[in-house]
XYZ file of N, CA and C in Angstrom:
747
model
N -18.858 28.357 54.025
C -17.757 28.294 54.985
C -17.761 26.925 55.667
N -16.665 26.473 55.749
C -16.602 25.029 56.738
C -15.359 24.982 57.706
N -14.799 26.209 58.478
C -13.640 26.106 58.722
C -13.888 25.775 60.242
N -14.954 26.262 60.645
C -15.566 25.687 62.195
C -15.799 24.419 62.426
N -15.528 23.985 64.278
C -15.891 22.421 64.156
C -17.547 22.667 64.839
N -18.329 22.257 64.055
C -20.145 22.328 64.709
C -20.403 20.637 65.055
N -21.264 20.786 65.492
C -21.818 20.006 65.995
C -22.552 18.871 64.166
N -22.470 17.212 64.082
C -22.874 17.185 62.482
C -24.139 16.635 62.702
N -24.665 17.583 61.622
C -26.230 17.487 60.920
C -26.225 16.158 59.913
N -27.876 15.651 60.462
C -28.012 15.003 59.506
C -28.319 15.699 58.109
N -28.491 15.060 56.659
C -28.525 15.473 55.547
C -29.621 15.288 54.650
N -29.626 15.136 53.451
C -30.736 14.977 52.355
C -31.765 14.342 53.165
N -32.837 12.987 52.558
C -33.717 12.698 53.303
C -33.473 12.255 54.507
N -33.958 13.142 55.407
C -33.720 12.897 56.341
C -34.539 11.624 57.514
N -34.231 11.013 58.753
C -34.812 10.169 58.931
C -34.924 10.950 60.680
N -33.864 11.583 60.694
C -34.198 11.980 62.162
C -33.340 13.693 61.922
N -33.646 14.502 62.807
C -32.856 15.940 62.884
C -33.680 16.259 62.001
N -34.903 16.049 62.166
C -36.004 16.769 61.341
C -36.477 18.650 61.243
N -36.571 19.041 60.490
C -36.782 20.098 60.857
C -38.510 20.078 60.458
N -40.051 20.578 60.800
C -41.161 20.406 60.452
C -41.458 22.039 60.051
N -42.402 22.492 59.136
C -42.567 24.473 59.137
C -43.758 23.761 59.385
N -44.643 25.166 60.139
C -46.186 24.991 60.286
C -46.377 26.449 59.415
N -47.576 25.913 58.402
C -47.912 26.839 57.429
C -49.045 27.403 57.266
N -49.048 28.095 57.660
C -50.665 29.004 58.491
C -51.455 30.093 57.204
N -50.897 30.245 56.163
C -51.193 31.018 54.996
C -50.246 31.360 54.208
N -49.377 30.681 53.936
C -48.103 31.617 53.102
C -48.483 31.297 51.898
N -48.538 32.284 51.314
C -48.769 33.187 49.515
C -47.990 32.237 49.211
N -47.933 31.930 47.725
C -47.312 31.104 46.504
C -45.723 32.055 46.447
N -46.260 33.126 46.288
C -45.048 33.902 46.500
C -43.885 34.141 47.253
N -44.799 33.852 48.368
C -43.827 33.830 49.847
C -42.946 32.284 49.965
N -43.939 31.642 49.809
C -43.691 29.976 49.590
C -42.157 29.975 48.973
N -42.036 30.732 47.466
C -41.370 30.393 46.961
C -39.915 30.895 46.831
N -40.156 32.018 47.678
C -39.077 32.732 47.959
C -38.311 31.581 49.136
N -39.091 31.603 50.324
C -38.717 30.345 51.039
C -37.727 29.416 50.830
N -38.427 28.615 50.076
C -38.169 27.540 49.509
C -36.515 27.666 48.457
N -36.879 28.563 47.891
C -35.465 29.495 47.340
C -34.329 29.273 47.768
N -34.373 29.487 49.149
C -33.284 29.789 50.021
C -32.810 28.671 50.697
N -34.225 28.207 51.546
C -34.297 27.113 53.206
C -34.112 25.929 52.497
N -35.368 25.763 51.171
C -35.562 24.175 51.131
C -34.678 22.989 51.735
N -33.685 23.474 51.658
C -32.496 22.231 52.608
C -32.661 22.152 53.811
N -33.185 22.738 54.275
C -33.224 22.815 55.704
C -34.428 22.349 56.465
N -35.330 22.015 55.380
C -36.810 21.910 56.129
C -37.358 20.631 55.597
N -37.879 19.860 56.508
C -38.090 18.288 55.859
C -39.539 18.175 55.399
N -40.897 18.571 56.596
C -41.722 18.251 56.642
C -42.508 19.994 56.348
N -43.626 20.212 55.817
C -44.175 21.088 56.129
C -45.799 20.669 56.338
N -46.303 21.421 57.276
C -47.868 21.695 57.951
C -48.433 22.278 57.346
N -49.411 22.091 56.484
C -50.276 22.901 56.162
C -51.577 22.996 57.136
N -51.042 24.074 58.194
C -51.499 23.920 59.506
C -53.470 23.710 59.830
N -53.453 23.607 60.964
C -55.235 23.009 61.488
C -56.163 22.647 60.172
N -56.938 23.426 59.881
C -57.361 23.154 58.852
C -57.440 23.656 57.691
N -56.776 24.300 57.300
C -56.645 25.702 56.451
C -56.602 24.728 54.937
N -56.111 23.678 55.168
C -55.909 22.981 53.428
C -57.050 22.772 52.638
N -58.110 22.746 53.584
C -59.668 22.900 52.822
C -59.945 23.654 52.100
N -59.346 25.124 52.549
C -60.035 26.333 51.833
C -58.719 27.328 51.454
N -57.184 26.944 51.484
C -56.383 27.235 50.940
C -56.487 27.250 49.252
N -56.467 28.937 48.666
C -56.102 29.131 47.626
C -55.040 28.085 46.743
N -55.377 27.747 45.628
C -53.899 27.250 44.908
C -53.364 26.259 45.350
N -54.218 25.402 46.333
C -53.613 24.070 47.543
C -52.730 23.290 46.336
N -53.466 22.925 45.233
C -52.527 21.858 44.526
C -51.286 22.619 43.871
N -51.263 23.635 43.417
C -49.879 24.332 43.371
C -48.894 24.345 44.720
N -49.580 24.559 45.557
C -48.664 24.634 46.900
C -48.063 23.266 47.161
N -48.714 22.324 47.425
C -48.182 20.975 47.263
C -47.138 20.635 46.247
N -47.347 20.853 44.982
C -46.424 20.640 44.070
C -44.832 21.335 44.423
N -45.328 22.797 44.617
C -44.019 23.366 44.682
C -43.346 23.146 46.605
N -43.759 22.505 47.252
C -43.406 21.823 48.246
C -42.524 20.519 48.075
N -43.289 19.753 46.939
C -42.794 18.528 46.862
C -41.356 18.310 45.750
N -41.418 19.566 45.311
C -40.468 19.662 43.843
C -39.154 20.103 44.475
N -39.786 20.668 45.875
C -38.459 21.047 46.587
C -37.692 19.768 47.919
N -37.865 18.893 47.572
C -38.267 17.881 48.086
C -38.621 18.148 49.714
N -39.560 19.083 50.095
C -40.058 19.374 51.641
C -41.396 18.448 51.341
N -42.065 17.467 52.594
C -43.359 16.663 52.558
C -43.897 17.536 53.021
N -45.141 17.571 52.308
C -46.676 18.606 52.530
C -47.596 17.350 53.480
N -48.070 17.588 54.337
C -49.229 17.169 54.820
C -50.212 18.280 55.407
N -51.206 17.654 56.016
C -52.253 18.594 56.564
C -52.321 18.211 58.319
N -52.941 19.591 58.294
C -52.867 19.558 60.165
C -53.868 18.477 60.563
N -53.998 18.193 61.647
C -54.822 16.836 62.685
C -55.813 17.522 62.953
N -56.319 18.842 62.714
C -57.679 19.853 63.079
C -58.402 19.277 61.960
N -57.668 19.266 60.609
C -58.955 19.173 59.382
C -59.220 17.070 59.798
N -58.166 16.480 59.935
C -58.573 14.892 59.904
C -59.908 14.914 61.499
N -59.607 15.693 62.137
C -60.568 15.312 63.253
C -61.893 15.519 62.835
N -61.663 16.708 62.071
C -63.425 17.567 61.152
C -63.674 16.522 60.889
N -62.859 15.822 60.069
C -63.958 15.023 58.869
C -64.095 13.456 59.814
N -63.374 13.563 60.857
C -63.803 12.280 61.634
C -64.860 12.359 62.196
N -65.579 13.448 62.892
C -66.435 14.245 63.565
C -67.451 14.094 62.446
N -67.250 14.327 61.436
C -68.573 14.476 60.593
C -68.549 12.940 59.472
N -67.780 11.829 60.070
C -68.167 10.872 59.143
C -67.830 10.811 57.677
N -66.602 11.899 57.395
C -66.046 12.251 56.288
C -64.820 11.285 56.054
N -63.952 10.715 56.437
C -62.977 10.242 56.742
C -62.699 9.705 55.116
N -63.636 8.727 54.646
C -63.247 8.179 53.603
C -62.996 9.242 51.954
N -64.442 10.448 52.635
C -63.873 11.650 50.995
C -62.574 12.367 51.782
N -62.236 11.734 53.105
C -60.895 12.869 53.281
C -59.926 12.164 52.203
N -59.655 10.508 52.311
C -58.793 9.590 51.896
C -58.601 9.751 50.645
N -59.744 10.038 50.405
C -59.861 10.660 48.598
C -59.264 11.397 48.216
N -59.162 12.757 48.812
C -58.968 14.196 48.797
C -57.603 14.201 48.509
N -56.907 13.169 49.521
C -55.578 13.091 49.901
C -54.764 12.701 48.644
N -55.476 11.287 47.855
C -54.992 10.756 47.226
C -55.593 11.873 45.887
N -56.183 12.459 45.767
C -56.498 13.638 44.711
C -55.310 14.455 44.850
N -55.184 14.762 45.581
C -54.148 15.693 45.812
C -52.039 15.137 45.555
N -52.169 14.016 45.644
C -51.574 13.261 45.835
C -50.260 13.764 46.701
N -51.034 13.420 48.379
C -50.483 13.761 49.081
C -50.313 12.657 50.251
N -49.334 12.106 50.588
C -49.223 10.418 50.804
C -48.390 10.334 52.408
N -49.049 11.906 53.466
C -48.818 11.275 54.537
C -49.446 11.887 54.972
N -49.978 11.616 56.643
C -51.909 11.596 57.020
C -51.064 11.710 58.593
N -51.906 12.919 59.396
C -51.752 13.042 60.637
C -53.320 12.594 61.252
N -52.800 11.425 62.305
C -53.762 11.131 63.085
C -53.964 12.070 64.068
N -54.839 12.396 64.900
C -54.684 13.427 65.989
C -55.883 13.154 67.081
N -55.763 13.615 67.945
C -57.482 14.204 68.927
C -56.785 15.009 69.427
N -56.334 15.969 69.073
C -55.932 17.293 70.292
C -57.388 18.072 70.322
N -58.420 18.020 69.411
C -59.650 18.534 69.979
C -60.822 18.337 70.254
N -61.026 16.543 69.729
C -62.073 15.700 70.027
C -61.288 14.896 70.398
N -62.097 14.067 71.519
C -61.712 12.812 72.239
C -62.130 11.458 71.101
N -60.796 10.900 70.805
C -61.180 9.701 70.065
C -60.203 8.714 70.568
N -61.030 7.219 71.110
C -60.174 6.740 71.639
C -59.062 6.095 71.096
N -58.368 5.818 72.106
C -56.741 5.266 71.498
C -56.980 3.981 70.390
N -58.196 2.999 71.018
C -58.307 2.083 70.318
C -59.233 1.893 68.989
N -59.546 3.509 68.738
C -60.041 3.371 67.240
C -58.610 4.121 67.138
N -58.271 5.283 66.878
C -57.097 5.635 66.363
C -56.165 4.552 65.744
N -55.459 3.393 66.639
C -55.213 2.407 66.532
C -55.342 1.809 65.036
N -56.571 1.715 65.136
C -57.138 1.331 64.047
C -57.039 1.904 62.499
N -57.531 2.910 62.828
C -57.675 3.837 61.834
C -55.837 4.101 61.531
N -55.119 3.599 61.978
C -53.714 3.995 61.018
C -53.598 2.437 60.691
N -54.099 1.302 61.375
C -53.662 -0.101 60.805
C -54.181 -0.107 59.503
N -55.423 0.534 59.212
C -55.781 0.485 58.240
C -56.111 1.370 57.005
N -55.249 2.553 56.974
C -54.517 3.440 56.435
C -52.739 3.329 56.479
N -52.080 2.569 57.217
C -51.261 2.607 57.098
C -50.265 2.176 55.475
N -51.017 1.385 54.913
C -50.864 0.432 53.424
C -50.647 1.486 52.229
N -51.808 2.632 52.926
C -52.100 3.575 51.796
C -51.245 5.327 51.762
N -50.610 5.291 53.285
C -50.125 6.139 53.540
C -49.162 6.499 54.430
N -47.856 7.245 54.692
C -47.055 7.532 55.975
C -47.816 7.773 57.579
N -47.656 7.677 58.115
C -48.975 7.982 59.163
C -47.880 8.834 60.456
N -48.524 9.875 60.208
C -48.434 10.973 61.469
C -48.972 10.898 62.841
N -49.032 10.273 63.882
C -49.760 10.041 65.002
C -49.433 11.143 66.112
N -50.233 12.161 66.494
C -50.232 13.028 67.069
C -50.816 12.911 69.038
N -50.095 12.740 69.755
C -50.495 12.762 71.130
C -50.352 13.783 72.161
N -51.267 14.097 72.941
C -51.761 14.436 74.168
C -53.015 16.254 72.928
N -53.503 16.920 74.122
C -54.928 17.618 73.824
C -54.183 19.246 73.689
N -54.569 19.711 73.054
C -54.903 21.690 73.027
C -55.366 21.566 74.299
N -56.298 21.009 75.169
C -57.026 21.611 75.917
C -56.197 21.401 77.440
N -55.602 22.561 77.672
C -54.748 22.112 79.054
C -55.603 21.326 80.398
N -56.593 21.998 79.854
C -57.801 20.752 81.534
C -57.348 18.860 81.076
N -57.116 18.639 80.093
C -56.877 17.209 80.281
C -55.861 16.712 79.637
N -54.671 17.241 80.435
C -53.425 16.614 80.152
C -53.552 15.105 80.816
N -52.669 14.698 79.720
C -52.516 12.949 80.037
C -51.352 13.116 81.179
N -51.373 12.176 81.541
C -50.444 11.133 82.884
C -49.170 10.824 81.984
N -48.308 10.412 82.499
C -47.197 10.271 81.731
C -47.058 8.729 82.040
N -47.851 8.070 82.110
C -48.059 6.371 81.978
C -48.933 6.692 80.441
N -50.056 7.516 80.271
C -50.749 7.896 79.068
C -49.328 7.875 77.849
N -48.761 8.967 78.460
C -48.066 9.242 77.015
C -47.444 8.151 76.423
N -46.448 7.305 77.442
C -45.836 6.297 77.092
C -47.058 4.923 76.124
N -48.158 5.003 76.892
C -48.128 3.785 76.736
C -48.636 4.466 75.550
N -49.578 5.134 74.968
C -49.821 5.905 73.233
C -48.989 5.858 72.607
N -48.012 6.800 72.569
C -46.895 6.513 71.671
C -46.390 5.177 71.470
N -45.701 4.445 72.719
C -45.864 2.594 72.335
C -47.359 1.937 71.410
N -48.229 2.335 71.768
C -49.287 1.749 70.567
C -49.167 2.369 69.585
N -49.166 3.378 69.216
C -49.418 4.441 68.076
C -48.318 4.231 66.936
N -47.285 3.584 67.478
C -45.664 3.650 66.390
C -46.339 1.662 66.299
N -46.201 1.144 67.502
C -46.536 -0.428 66.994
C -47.847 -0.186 65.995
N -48.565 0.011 65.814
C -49.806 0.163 65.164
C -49.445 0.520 63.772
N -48.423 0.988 63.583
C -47.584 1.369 62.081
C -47.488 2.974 62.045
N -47.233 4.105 62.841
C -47.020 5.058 62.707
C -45.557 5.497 62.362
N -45.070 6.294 61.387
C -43.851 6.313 61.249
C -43.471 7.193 62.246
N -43.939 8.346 62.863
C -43.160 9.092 64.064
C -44.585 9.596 64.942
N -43.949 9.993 66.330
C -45.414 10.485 66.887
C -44.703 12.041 67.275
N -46.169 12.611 67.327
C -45.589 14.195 67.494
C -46.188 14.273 68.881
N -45.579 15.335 69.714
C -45.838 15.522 70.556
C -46.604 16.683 70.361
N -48.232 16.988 71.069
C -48.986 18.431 71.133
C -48.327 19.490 71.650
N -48.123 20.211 71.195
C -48.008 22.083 71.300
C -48.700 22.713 71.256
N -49.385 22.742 70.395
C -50.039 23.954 69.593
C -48.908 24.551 69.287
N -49.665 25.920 68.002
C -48.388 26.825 67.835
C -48.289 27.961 69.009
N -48.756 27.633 70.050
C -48.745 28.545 71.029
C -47.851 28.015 71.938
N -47.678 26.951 71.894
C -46.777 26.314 72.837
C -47.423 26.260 74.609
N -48.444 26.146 74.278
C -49.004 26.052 76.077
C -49.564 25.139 76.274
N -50.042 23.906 75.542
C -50.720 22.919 76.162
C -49.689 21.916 75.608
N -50.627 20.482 75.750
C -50.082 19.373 75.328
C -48.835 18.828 76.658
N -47.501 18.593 75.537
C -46.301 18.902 76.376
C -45.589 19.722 77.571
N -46.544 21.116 77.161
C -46.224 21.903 77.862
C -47.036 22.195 78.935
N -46.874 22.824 80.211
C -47.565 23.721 81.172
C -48.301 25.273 80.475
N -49.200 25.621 80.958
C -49.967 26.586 80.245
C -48.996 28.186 80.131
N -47.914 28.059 80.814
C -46.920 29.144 80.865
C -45.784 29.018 79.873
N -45.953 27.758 79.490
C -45.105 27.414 78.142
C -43.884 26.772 78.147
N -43.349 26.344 80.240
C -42.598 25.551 80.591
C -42.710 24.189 80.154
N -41.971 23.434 79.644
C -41.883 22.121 79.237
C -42.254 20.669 80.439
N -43.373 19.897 80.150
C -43.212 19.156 81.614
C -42.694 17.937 81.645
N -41.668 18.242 82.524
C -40.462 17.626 82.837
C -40.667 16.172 83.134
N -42.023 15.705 83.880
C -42.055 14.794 84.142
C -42.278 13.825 82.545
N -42.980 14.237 81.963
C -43.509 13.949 80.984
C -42.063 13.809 80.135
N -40.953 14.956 79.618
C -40.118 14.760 78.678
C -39.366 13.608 79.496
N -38.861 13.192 80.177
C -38.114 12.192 81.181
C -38.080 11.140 80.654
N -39.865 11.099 80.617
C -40.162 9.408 80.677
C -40.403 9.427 78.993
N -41.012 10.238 78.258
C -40.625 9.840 76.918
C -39.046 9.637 76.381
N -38.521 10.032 77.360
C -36.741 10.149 76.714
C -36.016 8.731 76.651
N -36.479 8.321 78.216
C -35.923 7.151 78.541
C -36.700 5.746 78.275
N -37.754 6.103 77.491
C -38.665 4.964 77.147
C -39.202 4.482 75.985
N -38.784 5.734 74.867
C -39.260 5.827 73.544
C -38.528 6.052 72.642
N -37.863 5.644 71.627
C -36.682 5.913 70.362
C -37.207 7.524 70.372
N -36.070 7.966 70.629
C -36.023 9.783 70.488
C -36.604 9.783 69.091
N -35.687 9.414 67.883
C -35.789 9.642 66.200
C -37.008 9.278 66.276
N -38.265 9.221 66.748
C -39.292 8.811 66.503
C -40.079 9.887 67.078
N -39.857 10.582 67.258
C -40.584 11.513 68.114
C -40.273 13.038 67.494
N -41.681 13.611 66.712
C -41.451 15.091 66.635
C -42.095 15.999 67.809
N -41.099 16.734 68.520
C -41.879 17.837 69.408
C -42.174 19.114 68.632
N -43.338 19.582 68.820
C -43.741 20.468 68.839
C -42.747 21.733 69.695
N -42.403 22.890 68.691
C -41.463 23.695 69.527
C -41.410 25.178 69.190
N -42.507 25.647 69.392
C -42.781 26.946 68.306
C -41.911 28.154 68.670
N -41.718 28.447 69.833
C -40.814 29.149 70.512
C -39.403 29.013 70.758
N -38.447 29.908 70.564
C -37.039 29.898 70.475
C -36.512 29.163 71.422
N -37.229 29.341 72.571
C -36.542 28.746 74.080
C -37.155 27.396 74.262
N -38.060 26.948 73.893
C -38.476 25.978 73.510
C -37.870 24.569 72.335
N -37.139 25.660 71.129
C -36.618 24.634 70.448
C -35.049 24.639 71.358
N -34.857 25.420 71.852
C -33.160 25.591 72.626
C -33.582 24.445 73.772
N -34.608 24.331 74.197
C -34.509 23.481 75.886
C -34.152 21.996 74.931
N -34.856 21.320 73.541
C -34.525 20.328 73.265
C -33.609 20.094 72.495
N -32.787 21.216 72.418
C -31.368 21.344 71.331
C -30.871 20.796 72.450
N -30.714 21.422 73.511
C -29.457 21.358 74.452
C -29.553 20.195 75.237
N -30.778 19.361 75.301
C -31.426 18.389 76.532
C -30.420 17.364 75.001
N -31.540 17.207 73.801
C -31.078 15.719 73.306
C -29.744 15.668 72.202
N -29.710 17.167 71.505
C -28.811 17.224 70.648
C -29.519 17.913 69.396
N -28.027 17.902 68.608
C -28.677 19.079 67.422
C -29.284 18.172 66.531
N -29.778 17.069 66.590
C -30.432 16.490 65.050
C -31.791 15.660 66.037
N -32.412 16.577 66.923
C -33.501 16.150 67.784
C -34.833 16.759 66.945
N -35.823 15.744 66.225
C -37.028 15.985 65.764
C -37.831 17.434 66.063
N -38.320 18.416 65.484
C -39.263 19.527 65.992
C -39.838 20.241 64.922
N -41.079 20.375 65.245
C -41.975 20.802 64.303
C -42.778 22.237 65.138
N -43.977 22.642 64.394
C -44.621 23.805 64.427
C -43.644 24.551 65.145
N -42.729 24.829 63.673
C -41.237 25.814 63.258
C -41.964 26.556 62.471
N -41.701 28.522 62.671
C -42.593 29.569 61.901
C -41.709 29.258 60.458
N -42.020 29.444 59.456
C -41.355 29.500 58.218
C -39.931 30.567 58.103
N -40.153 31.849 58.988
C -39.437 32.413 59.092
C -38.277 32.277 60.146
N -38.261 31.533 61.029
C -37.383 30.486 61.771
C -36.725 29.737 61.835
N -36.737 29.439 60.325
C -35.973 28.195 59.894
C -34.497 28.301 59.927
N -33.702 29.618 59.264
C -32.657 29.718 59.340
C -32.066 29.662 60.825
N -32.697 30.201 61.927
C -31.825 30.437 63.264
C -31.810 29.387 63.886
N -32.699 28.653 63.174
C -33.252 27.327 64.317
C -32.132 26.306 63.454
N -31.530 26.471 63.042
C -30.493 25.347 61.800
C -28.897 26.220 62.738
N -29.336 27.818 62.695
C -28.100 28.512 63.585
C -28.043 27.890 65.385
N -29.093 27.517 65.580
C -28.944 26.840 66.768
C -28.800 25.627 67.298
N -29.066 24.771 65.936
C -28.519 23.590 66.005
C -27.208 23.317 65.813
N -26.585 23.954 65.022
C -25.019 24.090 64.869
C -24.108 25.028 66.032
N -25.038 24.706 66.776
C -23.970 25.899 68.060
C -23.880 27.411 67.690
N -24.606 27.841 66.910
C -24.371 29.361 66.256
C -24.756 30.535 67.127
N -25.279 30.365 68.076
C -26.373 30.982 69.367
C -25.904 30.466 70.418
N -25.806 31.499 71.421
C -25.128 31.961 72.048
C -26.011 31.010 73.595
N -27.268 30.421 73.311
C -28.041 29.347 74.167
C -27.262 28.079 74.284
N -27.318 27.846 72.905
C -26.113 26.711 72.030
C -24.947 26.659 72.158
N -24.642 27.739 72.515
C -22.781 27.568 72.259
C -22.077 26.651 72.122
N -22.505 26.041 73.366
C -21.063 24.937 73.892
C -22.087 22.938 73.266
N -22.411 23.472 72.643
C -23.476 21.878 71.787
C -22.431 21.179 71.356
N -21.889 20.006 71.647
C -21.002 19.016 71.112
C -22.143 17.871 70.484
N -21.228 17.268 69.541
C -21.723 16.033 68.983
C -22.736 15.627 69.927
């Protein structure tokens, strides 16, 4: 149907109006039913915390991710493991075994400073897309919103292609207040200080992806999206929901 005026989506590869799935165990089966249907709709997928280690069938899953043209990467839980344990270089391996060619930086659960991070994508950046992930899981040490800015300003200069903002799939830390309210001070100053298209939020919750439908617009970056979400969350970017309604260009 096209007889409605919606709000317009961006299209094929996309560069911004990202949609991200976080993929916590889905069967080959399930995958593919998915994929069946959504694949248009979904840019990036998570093969969430660390689960890609010990995920069944990982190199089938990748394939049939990539055939649909959705990007497979892995969550910032397994890159921190192997940072933590001095693994980093059989991760690089793994990656390129797998041949899987974009890499989330992270510390949402070890403290690593900004100025190795830094690093560690200048010099991965040659070899790979680079995911740069900011602020903690752990609500005791939310950053300052001079923090966020000035990270994300290093983290994208440093060669990151987008930075994500922390959620969790719970949606209570990071970005958010531990009640799952969005903090305001914090979205403000990333809004008015940082190329939006550069920025994936984390938005696991309905009211959550609606507060940044309606704040930046319908082709606004968001990730740790349930697989099964995908369709309403595409219905709510097009004004289809009744949160949405009135969404203009």
């Amino acid at each position: 149907m096209n007889f409605l005026t919606l709000p317009k989506r961006t299209t094929g590869v996309r560069k911004f109006g990202i949609t991200s799935i976080i993929d916590l165990g889905l069967t080959i089966d399930q995958l593919t039913s998915i994929l069946k249907d959504y694949s248009e709709l979904i840019d990036f997928a998570k093969i969430g915390i660390g689960t890609a280690y010990i995920t069944p069938n990982l190199s089938e899953k990748i394939r049939l991710y990539q055939n649909h043209n959705v990007i497979p990467y892995f969550g910032g839980t397994l890159f921190e493991k192997c940072y933590h344990q001095n693994k980093l270089a059989e991760f690089v391996d793994f990656l390129h075994s797998q041949k899987v060619d974009w890499i989330e930086i992270s510390c949402g659960t070890i403290d690593i400073p900004l100025e190795e991070r830094i690093n560690i994508i200048k010099n991965l950046k040659h070899e790979f897309n680079v995911l740069a992930e900011v602020g903690s899981k752990d609500s005791n040490k939310a950053l300052s919103t001079e923090d966020w800015i000035n990270e994300m300003y290093s983290l994208l200069d440093a060669g990151s292609q987008y930075c994500i903002t922390e959620g969790r799939q719970s949606g209570t830390a990071g970005i958010y207040q531990t009640n799952g309210q969005v903090r305001m001070d914090v979205f403000q100053e990333l809004t008015s200080n940082v190329n939006i298209n550069r920025i994936i939020f984390e938005a696991p919750t309905a009211k959550q992806r609606m507060f940044f439908i309606n704040q930046i617009g319908a082709n606004v970056n968001l990730g740790n999206v349930k697989p099964e979400d995908v369709l309403i969350l595409e219905a709510e970017r097009c004004g289809l929901r009744s949160e949405t309604f009135f969404l203009e260009d």
